[in-house]
């Protein structure tokens, strides 16, 4: 995080939003000893979970995988008795060095972002949660200060609109990226 340009600003933009809890896994658990009970309690206290991270090797930084492996326990998150997370919403918020044209069939990275995020999508849905389209900031290496500001503003507005249930689930699920959601309200 101390080297981050973009994620740091995205977090800055939402830290004063009522109802939002920011929980930085690398700062909480620098030794990777994740407190499973505490994490499960936090999940229970929230309706919308955002997995926010830079895109690393076409996936998440390793601590998020560790968190998923430990926290989404059988009997809590899945299995016959594991219903604690049912009905909650999850979304991935990522920043990528690669531009959007690199993330499509025939592009440099061959696959799309939703394709790369399939394990997160399936994981959420196995636990009975709705996996929303991702919020994505592409091409981070070329971002100007104004570009970062704009992305941060959009992120804040989108999270507030989810909190306030401004859009129907159908409208949300029709977006390729959640970034497109605000355009829907402009068209209304
Ligand atoms: C270890 C590592 C792996 C990365 N893997 C990818 C990748 O697979 N695809 C991509 O588009 N960018 C990749 N990047 C670039 C980062 O996604 C980019 O620098 C980051 O999103 C910028 O956000 P930040 O300013 O918050 O760090 C990688 C960067 C690092 C350090």
PDB file of C-alpha atoms and ligand atoms in Angstrom:
ATOM      1  CA  UNK A   1       0.000   0.000   0.000  1.00  0.00           C
ATOM      2  CA  UNK A   2       2.838   2.429   0.726  1.00  0.00           C
ATOM      3  CA  UNK A   3       3.788   2.280  -2.976  1.00  0.00           C
ATOM      4  CA  UNK A   4       0.231   2.576  -4.241  1.00  0.00           C
ATOM      5  CA  UNK A   5      -0.855   5.509  -6.398  1.00  0.00           C
ATOM      6  CA  UNK A   6      -4.362   4.473  -7.314  1.00  0.00           C
ATOM      7  CA  UNK A   7      -5.757   2.143  -4.649  1.00  0.00           C
ATOM      8  CA  UNK A   8      -4.682   4.519  -1.946  1.00  0.00           C
ATOM      9  CA  UNK A   9      -6.719   7.292  -3.586  1.00  0.00           C
ATOM     10  CA  UNK A  10      -9.728   5.066  -4.134  1.00  0.00           C
ATOM     11  CA  UNK A  11      -9.721   4.271  -0.428  1.00  0.00           C
ATOM     12  CA  UNK A  12      -9.222   7.939   0.496  1.00  0.00           C
ATOM     13  CA  UNK A  13     -12.319   8.803  -1.481  1.00  0.00           C
ATOM     14  CA  UNK A  14     -14.602   6.508   0.528  1.00  0.00           C
ATOM     15  CA  UNK A  15     -13.174   6.623   4.008  1.00  0.00           C
ATOM     16  CA  UNK A  16     -15.656   9.207   5.271  1.00  0.00           C
ATOM     17  CA  UNK A  17     -18.696   7.559   3.702  1.00  0.00           C
ATOM     18  CA  UNK A  18     -21.174   6.585   6.378  1.00  0.00           C
ATOM     19  CA  UNK A  19     -21.605   2.834   6.655  1.00  0.00           C
ATOM     20  CA  UNK A  20     -18.278   2.014   4.967  1.00  0.00           C
ATOM     21  CA  UNK A  21     -15.616   0.112   6.920  1.00  0.00           C
ATOM     22  CA  UNK A  22     -12.131   0.033   5.448  1.00  0.00           C
ATOM     23  CA  UNK A  23     -10.205  -3.048   6.431  1.00  0.00           C
ATOM     24  CA  UNK A  24      -6.646  -3.326   5.114  1.00  0.00           C
ATOM     25  CA  UNK A  25      -5.572  -6.952   5.296  1.00  0.00           C
ATOM     26  CA  UNK A  26      -1.827  -6.364   4.827  1.00  0.00           C
ATOM     27  CA  UNK A  27      -1.859  -3.813   7.658  1.00  0.00           C
ATOM     28  CA  UNK A  28      -4.020  -5.930   9.956  1.00  0.00           C
ATOM     29  CA  UNK A  29      -2.093  -9.140   9.334  1.00  0.00           C
ATOM     30  CA  UNK A  30       1.492  -8.397   8.232  1.00  0.00           C
ATOM     31  CA  UNK A  31       2.439 -11.913   9.365  1.00  0.00           C
ATOM     32  CA  UNK A  32      -0.549 -13.462   7.520  1.00  0.00           C
ATOM     33  CA  UNK A  33      -2.066 -14.781  10.781  1.00  0.00           C
ATOM     34  CA  UNK A  34      -5.645 -13.944   9.933  1.00  0.00           C
ATOM     35  CA  UNK A  35      -8.078 -13.786  12.864  1.00  0.00           C
ATOM     36  CA  UNK A  36     -10.869 -15.900  11.407  1.00  0.00           C
ATOM     37  CA  UNK A  37     -13.478 -15.120  14.085  1.00  0.00           C
ATOM     38  CA  UNK A  38     -12.911 -11.399  13.762  1.00  0.00           C
ATOM     39  CA  UNK A  39     -13.150 -11.550   9.979  1.00  0.00           C
ATOM     40  CA  UNK A  40     -16.339 -13.587  10.109  1.00  0.00           C
ATOM     41  CA  UNK A  41     -17.827 -11.114  12.579  1.00  0.00           C
ATOM     42  CA  UNK A  42     -16.990  -8.243  10.222  1.00  0.00           C
ATOM     43  CA  UNK A  43     -18.672 -10.100   7.373  1.00  0.00           C
ATOM     44  CA  UNK A  44     -21.803 -10.586   9.464  1.00  0.00           C
ATOM     45  CA  UNK A  45     -21.917  -6.860  10.209  1.00  0.00           C
ATOM     46  CA  UNK A  46     -21.885  -5.807   6.546  1.00  0.00           C
ATOM     47  CA  UNK A  47     -24.256  -6.290   3.614  1.00  0.00           C
ATOM     48  CA  UNK A  48     -21.865  -5.467   0.773  1.00  0.00           C
ATOM     49  CA  UNK A  49     -18.303  -6.769   0.682  1.00  0.00           C
ATOM     50  CA  UNK A  50     -15.739  -5.150  -1.644  1.00  0.00           C
ATOM     51  CA  UNK A  51     -12.574  -7.058  -2.448  1.00  0.00           C
ATOM     52  CA  UNK A  52     -10.410  -4.105  -3.490  1.00  0.00           C
ATOM     53  CA  UNK A  53      -6.885  -4.703  -4.741  1.00  0.00           C
ATOM     54  CA  UNK A  54      -4.395  -4.119  -7.523  1.00  0.00           C
ATOM     55  CA  UNK A  55      -4.537  -6.869 -10.136  1.00  0.00           C
ATOM     56  CA  UNK A  56      -1.487  -9.063  -9.544  1.00  0.00           C
ATOM     57  CA  UNK A  57      -0.613 -11.845 -11.931  1.00  0.00           C
ATOM     58  CA  UNK A  58      -4.132 -11.909 -13.321  1.00  0.00           C
ATOM     59  CA  UNK A  59      -5.535 -12.366  -9.852  1.00  0.00           C
ATOM     60  CA  UNK A  60      -5.491 -10.939  -6.318  1.00  0.00           C
ATOM     61  CA  UNK A  61      -2.498 -10.342  -4.046  1.00  0.00           C
ATOM     62  CA  UNK A  62      -1.850 -13.470  -1.994  1.00  0.00           C
ATOM     63  CA  UNK A  63      -3.341 -12.299   1.314  1.00  0.00           C
ATOM     64  CA  UNK A  64      -6.800 -12.161  -0.214  1.00  0.00           C
ATOM     65  CA  UNK A  65      -6.494 -15.798  -1.266  1.00  0.00           C
ATOM     66  CA  UNK A  66      -5.363 -16.677   2.253  1.00  0.00           C
ATOM     67  CA  UNK A  67      -8.358 -14.770   3.629  1.00  0.00           C
ATOM     68  CA  UNK A  68     -10.735 -16.660   1.336  1.00  0.00           C
ATOM     69  CA  UNK A  69      -9.169 -20.018   2.242  1.00  0.00           C
ATOM     70  CA  UNK A  70      -9.463 -19.404   5.996  1.00  0.00           C
ATOM     71  CA  UNK A  71     -12.472 -17.160   6.522  1.00  0.00           C
ATOM     72  CA  UNK A  72     -15.013 -18.736   4.158  1.00  0.00           C
ATOM     73  CA  UNK A  73     -15.209 -21.823   6.336  1.00  0.00           C
ATOM     74  CA  UNK A  74     -17.422 -24.827   5.864  1.00  0.00           C
ATOM     75  CA  UNK A  75     -20.349 -24.486   8.277  1.00  0.00           C
ATOM     76  CA  UNK A  76     -20.084 -20.678   8.131  1.00  0.00           C
ATOM     77  CA  UNK A  77     -19.951 -19.720   4.477  1.00  0.00           C
ATOM     78  CA  UNK A  78     -21.011 -22.923   2.743  1.00  0.00           C
ATOM     79  CA  UNK A  79     -22.251 -26.442   3.428  1.00  0.00           C
ATOM     80  CA  UNK A  80     -25.627 -27.482   4.895  1.00  0.00           C
ATOM     81  CA  UNK A  81     -25.262 -25.282   7.989  1.00  0.00           C
ATOM     82  CA  UNK A  82     -23.142 -22.635   6.312  1.00  0.00           C
ATOM     83  CA  UNK A  83     -25.640 -19.933   5.497  1.00  0.00           C
ATOM     84  CA  UNK A  84     -24.157 -16.861   7.221  1.00  0.00           C
ATOM     85  CA  UNK A  85     -23.382 -14.977   4.030  1.00  0.00           C
ATOM     86  CA  UNK A  86     -26.501 -15.734   2.016  1.00  0.00           C
ATOM     87  CA  UNK A  87     -28.017 -12.697   0.334  1.00  0.00           C
ATOM     88  CA  UNK A  88     -24.998 -10.463   0.812  1.00  0.00           C
ATOM     89  CA  UNK A  89     -23.386  -8.767  -2.177  1.00  0.00           C
ATOM     90  CA  UNK A  90     -19.731  -9.009  -3.163  1.00  0.00           C
ATOM     91  CA  UNK A  91     -17.811  -7.099  -5.746  1.00  0.00           C
ATOM     92  CA  UNK A  92     -14.232  -6.963  -6.876  1.00  0.00           C
ATOM     93  CA  UNK A  93     -12.651  -3.539  -7.278  1.00  0.00           C
ATOM     94  CA  UNK A  94      -9.373  -3.730  -9.166  1.00  0.00           C
ATOM     95  CA  UNK A  95      -6.763  -1.550 -10.759  1.00  0.00           C
ATOM     96  CA  UNK A  96      -4.763  -2.980 -13.646  1.00  0.00           C
ATOM     97  CA  UNK A  97      -1.616  -1.895 -15.428  1.00  0.00           C
ATOM     98  CA  UNK A  98      -3.048  -3.286 -18.671  1.00  0.00           C
ATOM     99  CA  UNK A  99      -5.495  -1.250 -20.724  1.00  0.00           C
ATOM    100  CA  UNK A 100      -8.995  -2.469 -21.501  1.00  0.00           C
ATOM    101  CA  UNK A 101      -8.104  -3.404 -25.086  1.00  0.00           C
ATOM    102  CA  UNK A 102      -5.536  -5.847 -23.689  1.00  0.00           C
ATOM    103  CA  UNK A 103      -8.296  -7.628 -21.781  1.00  0.00           C
ATOM    104  CA  UNK A 104     -10.347  -9.085 -24.582  1.00  0.00           C
ATOM    105  CA  UNK A 105     -10.244 -11.957 -27.000  1.00  0.00           C
ATOM    106  CA  UNK A 106      -7.448 -11.203 -29.507  1.00  0.00           C
ATOM    107  CA  UNK A 107      -5.888  -8.722 -27.063  1.00  0.00           C
ATOM    108  CA  UNK A 108      -2.530  -9.045 -25.378  1.00  0.00           C
ATOM    109  CA  UNK A 109      -3.911 -10.814 -22.293  1.00  0.00           C
ATOM    110  CA  UNK A 110      -6.298 -12.952 -24.319  1.00  0.00           C
ATOM    111  CA  UNK A 111      -9.062 -13.106 -21.705  1.00  0.00           C
ATOM    112  CA  UNK A 112     -11.460 -10.539 -20.303  1.00  0.00           C
ATOM    113  CA  UNK A 113     -11.498  -9.294 -16.708  1.00  0.00           C
ATOM    114  CA  UNK A 114     -14.753 -11.159 -15.935  1.00  0.00           C
ATOM    115  CA  UNK A 115     -13.073 -14.324 -17.242  1.00  0.00           C
ATOM    116  CA  UNK A 116     -10.015 -13.796 -15.036  1.00  0.00           C
ATOM    117  CA  UNK A 117     -12.296 -13.139 -12.054  1.00  0.00           C
ATOM    118  CA  UNK A 118     -14.253 -16.380 -12.499  1.00  0.00           C
ATOM    119  CA  UNK A 119     -12.853 -18.020  -9.306  1.00  0.00           C
ATOM    120  CA  UNK A 120     -13.998 -15.022  -7.215  1.00  0.00           C
ATOM    121  CA  UNK A 121     -17.381 -15.055  -8.899  1.00  0.00           C
ATOM    122  CA  UNK A 122     -17.863 -18.780  -8.246  1.00  0.00           C
ATOM    123  CA  UNK A 123     -16.568 -18.516  -4.677  1.00  0.00           C
ATOM    124  CA  UNK A 124     -19.062 -15.787  -3.834  1.00  0.00           C
ATOM    125  CA  UNK A 125     -21.943 -17.640  -5.428  1.00  0.00           C
ATOM    126  CA  UNK A 126     -21.067 -20.939  -3.778  1.00  0.00           C
ATOM    127  CA  UNK A 127     -21.565 -19.058  -0.492  1.00  0.00           C
ATOM    128  CA  UNK A 128     -24.984 -17.822  -1.623  1.00  0.00           C
ATOM    129  CA  UNK A 129     -23.835 -14.254  -2.239  1.00  0.00           C
ATOM    130  CA  UNK A 130     -24.548 -12.125  -5.304  1.00  0.00           C
ATOM    131  CA  UNK A 131     -21.335 -11.395  -7.203  1.00  0.00           C
ATOM    132  CA  UNK A 132     -21.708  -7.955  -8.796  1.00  0.00           C
ATOM    133  CA  UNK A 133     -19.855  -6.795 -11.914  1.00  0.00           C
ATOM    134  CA  UNK A 134     -16.369  -5.536 -11.038  1.00  0.00           C
ATOM    135  CA  UNK A 135     -15.305  -1.910 -10.660  1.00  0.00           C
ATOM    136  CA  UNK A 136     -12.171  -1.640 -12.802  1.00  0.00           C
ATOM    137  CA  UNK A 137      -9.543   1.076 -13.295  1.00  0.00           C
ATOM    138  CA  UNK A 138      -7.426   0.122 -16.314  1.00  0.00           C
ATOM    139  CA  UNK A 139      -4.109   1.455 -17.573  1.00  0.00           C
ATOM    140  CA  UNK A 140      -2.904   2.723 -14.218  1.00  0.00           C
ATOM    141  CA  UNK A 141       0.640   3.422 -15.410  1.00  0.00           C
ATOM    142  CA  UNK A 142      -0.541   6.271 -17.638  1.00  0.00           C
ATOM    143  CA  UNK A 143      -2.971   7.853 -15.223  1.00  0.00           C
ATOM    144  CA  UNK A 144      -2.817  11.608 -14.759  1.00  0.00           C
ATOM    145  CA  UNK A 145      -3.713  13.255 -11.450  1.00  0.00           C
ATOM    146  CA  UNK A 146      -7.072  14.288 -12.917  1.00  0.00           C
ATOM    147  CA  UNK A 147      -7.697  10.720 -14.123  1.00  0.00           C
ATOM    148  CA  UNK A 148      -7.097   9.378 -10.623  1.00  0.00           C
ATOM    149  CA  UNK A 149      -9.374  12.023  -9.127  1.00  0.00           C
ATOM    150  CA  UNK A 150     -12.132  11.160 -11.563  1.00  0.00           C
ATOM    151  CA  UNK A 151     -11.856   7.417 -10.906  1.00  0.00           C
ATOM    152  CA  UNK A 152     -11.942   8.058  -7.163  1.00  0.00           C
ATOM    153  CA  UNK A 153     -15.037  10.271  -7.470  1.00  0.00           C
ATOM    154  CA  UNK A 154     -16.795   7.642  -9.542  1.00  0.00           C
ATOM    155  CA  UNK A 155     -15.901   4.905  -7.060  1.00  0.00           C
ATOM    156  CA  UNK A 156     -17.329   6.916  -4.199  1.00  0.00           C
ATOM    157  CA  UNK A 157     -20.578   7.629  -6.073  1.00  0.00           C
ATOM    158  CA  UNK A 158     -20.994   4.000  -7.067  1.00  0.00           C
ATOM    159  CA  UNK A 159     -20.478   2.655  -3.551  1.00  0.00           C
ATOM    160  CA  UNK A 160     -22.954   5.207  -2.198  1.00  0.00           C
ATOM    161  CA  UNK A 161     -25.487   4.186  -4.855  1.00  0.00           C
ATOM    162  CA  UNK A 162     -25.104   0.535  -3.816  1.00  0.00           C
ATOM    163  CA  UNK A 163     -25.456   1.418  -0.153  1.00  0.00           C
ATOM    164  CA  UNK A 164     -28.596   3.437  -0.877  1.00  0.00           C
ATOM    165  CA  UNK A 165     -30.005   0.805  -3.259  1.00  0.00           C
ATOM    166  CA  UNK A 166     -30.481   3.363  -6.029  1.00  0.00           C
ATOM    167  CA  UNK A 167     -30.334   0.738  -8.774  1.00  0.00           C
ATOM    168  CA  UNK A 168     -32.233  -2.520  -9.161  1.00  0.00           C
ATOM    169  CA  UNK A 169     -30.330  -5.791  -9.180  1.00  0.00           C
ATOM    170  CA  UNK A 170     -31.216  -6.146 -12.878  1.00  0.00           C
ATOM    171  CA  UNK A 171     -29.674  -2.763 -13.695  1.00  0.00           C
ATOM    172  CA  UNK A 172     -26.552  -3.643 -11.720  1.00  0.00           C
ATOM    173  CA  UNK A 173     -26.118  -7.073 -13.264  1.00  0.00           C
ATOM    174  CA  UNK A 174     -26.498  -5.702 -16.808  1.00  0.00           C
ATOM    175  CA  UNK A 175     -23.306  -3.661 -16.451  1.00  0.00           C
ATOM    176  CA  UNK A 176     -20.140  -5.088 -17.947  1.00  0.00           C
ATOM    177  CA  UNK A 177     -18.197  -3.107 -15.353  1.00  0.00           C
ATOM    178  CA  UNK A 178     -19.833  -1.415 -12.402  1.00  0.00           C
ATOM    179  CA  UNK A 179     -18.197   1.792 -13.686  1.00  0.00           C
ATOM    180  CA  UNK A 180     -21.075   1.936 -16.226  1.00  0.00           C
ATOM    181  CA  UNK A 181     -23.710   2.168 -13.503  1.00  0.00           C
ATOM    182  CA  UNK A 182     -23.701   5.942 -13.201  1.00  0.00           C
ATOM    183  CA  UNK A 183     -24.373   6.331 -16.916  1.00  0.00           C
ATOM    184  CA  UNK A 184     -27.660   4.586 -16.250  1.00  0.00           C
ATOM    185  CA  UNK A 185     -28.709   7.314 -13.845  1.00  0.00           C
ATOM    186  CA  UNK A 186     -27.723   9.996 -16.388  1.00  0.00           C
ATOM    187  CA  UNK A 187     -30.010   8.313 -18.937  1.00  0.00           C
ATOM    188  CA  UNK A 188     -32.944   8.212 -16.502  1.00  0.00           C
TER     189      UNK A 188
HETATM  190  C1  LIG B   1       3.437  -8.256  -8.651  1.00  0.00           C
HETATM  191  C2  LIG B   1       2.676  -7.467  -9.671  1.00  0.00           C
HETATM  192  C3  LIG B   1       1.867  -8.143 -10.568  1.00  0.00           C
HETATM  193  C4  LIG B   1       1.107  -7.435 -11.501  1.00  0.00           C
HETATM  194  N1  LIG B   1       0.309  -8.143 -12.355  1.00  0.00           N
HETATM  195  C5  LIG B   1      -0.486  -7.470 -13.241  1.00  0.00           C
HETATM  196  C6  LIG B   1      -1.350  -8.191 -14.118  1.00  0.00           C
HETATM  197  O1  LIG B   1      -1.438  -9.418 -14.106  1.00  0.00           O
HETATM  198  N2  LIG B   1      -2.099  -7.470 -14.990  1.00  0.00           N
HETATM  199  C7  LIG B   1      -2.067  -6.094 -15.038  1.00  0.00           C
HETATM  200  O2  LIG B   1      -2.789  -5.507 -15.853  1.00  0.00           O
HETATM  201  N3  LIG B   1      -1.256  -5.381 -14.191  1.00  0.00           N
HETATM  202  C8  LIG B   1      -0.470  -6.049 -13.307  1.00  0.00           C
HETATM  203  N4  LIG B   1       0.345  -5.338 -12.440  1.00  0.00           N
HETATM  204  C9  LIG B   1       0.258  -3.857 -12.409  1.00  0.00           C
HETATM  205  C10 LIG B   1      -0.643  -3.427 -11.241  1.00  0.00           C
HETATM  206  O3  LIG B   1      -1.939  -3.960 -11.353  1.00  0.00           O
HETATM  207  C11 LIG B   1      -0.716  -1.907 -11.136  1.00  0.00           C
HETATM  208  O4  LIG B   1       0.578  -1.418 -10.925  1.00  0.00           O
HETATM  209  C12 LIG B   1      -1.611  -1.494  -9.979  1.00  0.00           C
HETATM  210  O5  LIG B   1      -2.942  -1.857 -10.253  1.00  0.00           O
HETATM  211  C13 LIG B   1      -1.538  -0.003  -9.726  1.00  0.00           C
HETATM  212  O6  LIG B   1      -2.302   0.305  -8.568  1.00  0.00           O
HETATM  213  P1  LIG B   1      -1.617   0.993  -7.302  1.00  0.00           P
HETATM  214  O7  LIG B   1      -1.129   2.346  -7.732  1.00  0.00           O
HETATM  215  O8  LIG B   1      -2.678   1.067  -6.267  1.00  0.00           O
HETATM  216  O9  LIG B   1      -0.479   0.087  -6.882  1.00  0.00           O
HETATM  217  C14 LIG B   1       1.151  -6.022 -11.532  1.00  0.00           C
HETATM  218  C15 LIG B   1       1.994  -5.337 -10.627  1.00  0.00           C
HETATM  219  C16 LIG B   1       2.743  -6.054  -9.726  1.00  0.00           C
HETATM  220  C17 LIG B   1       3.635  -5.301  -8.768  1.00  0.00           C
END
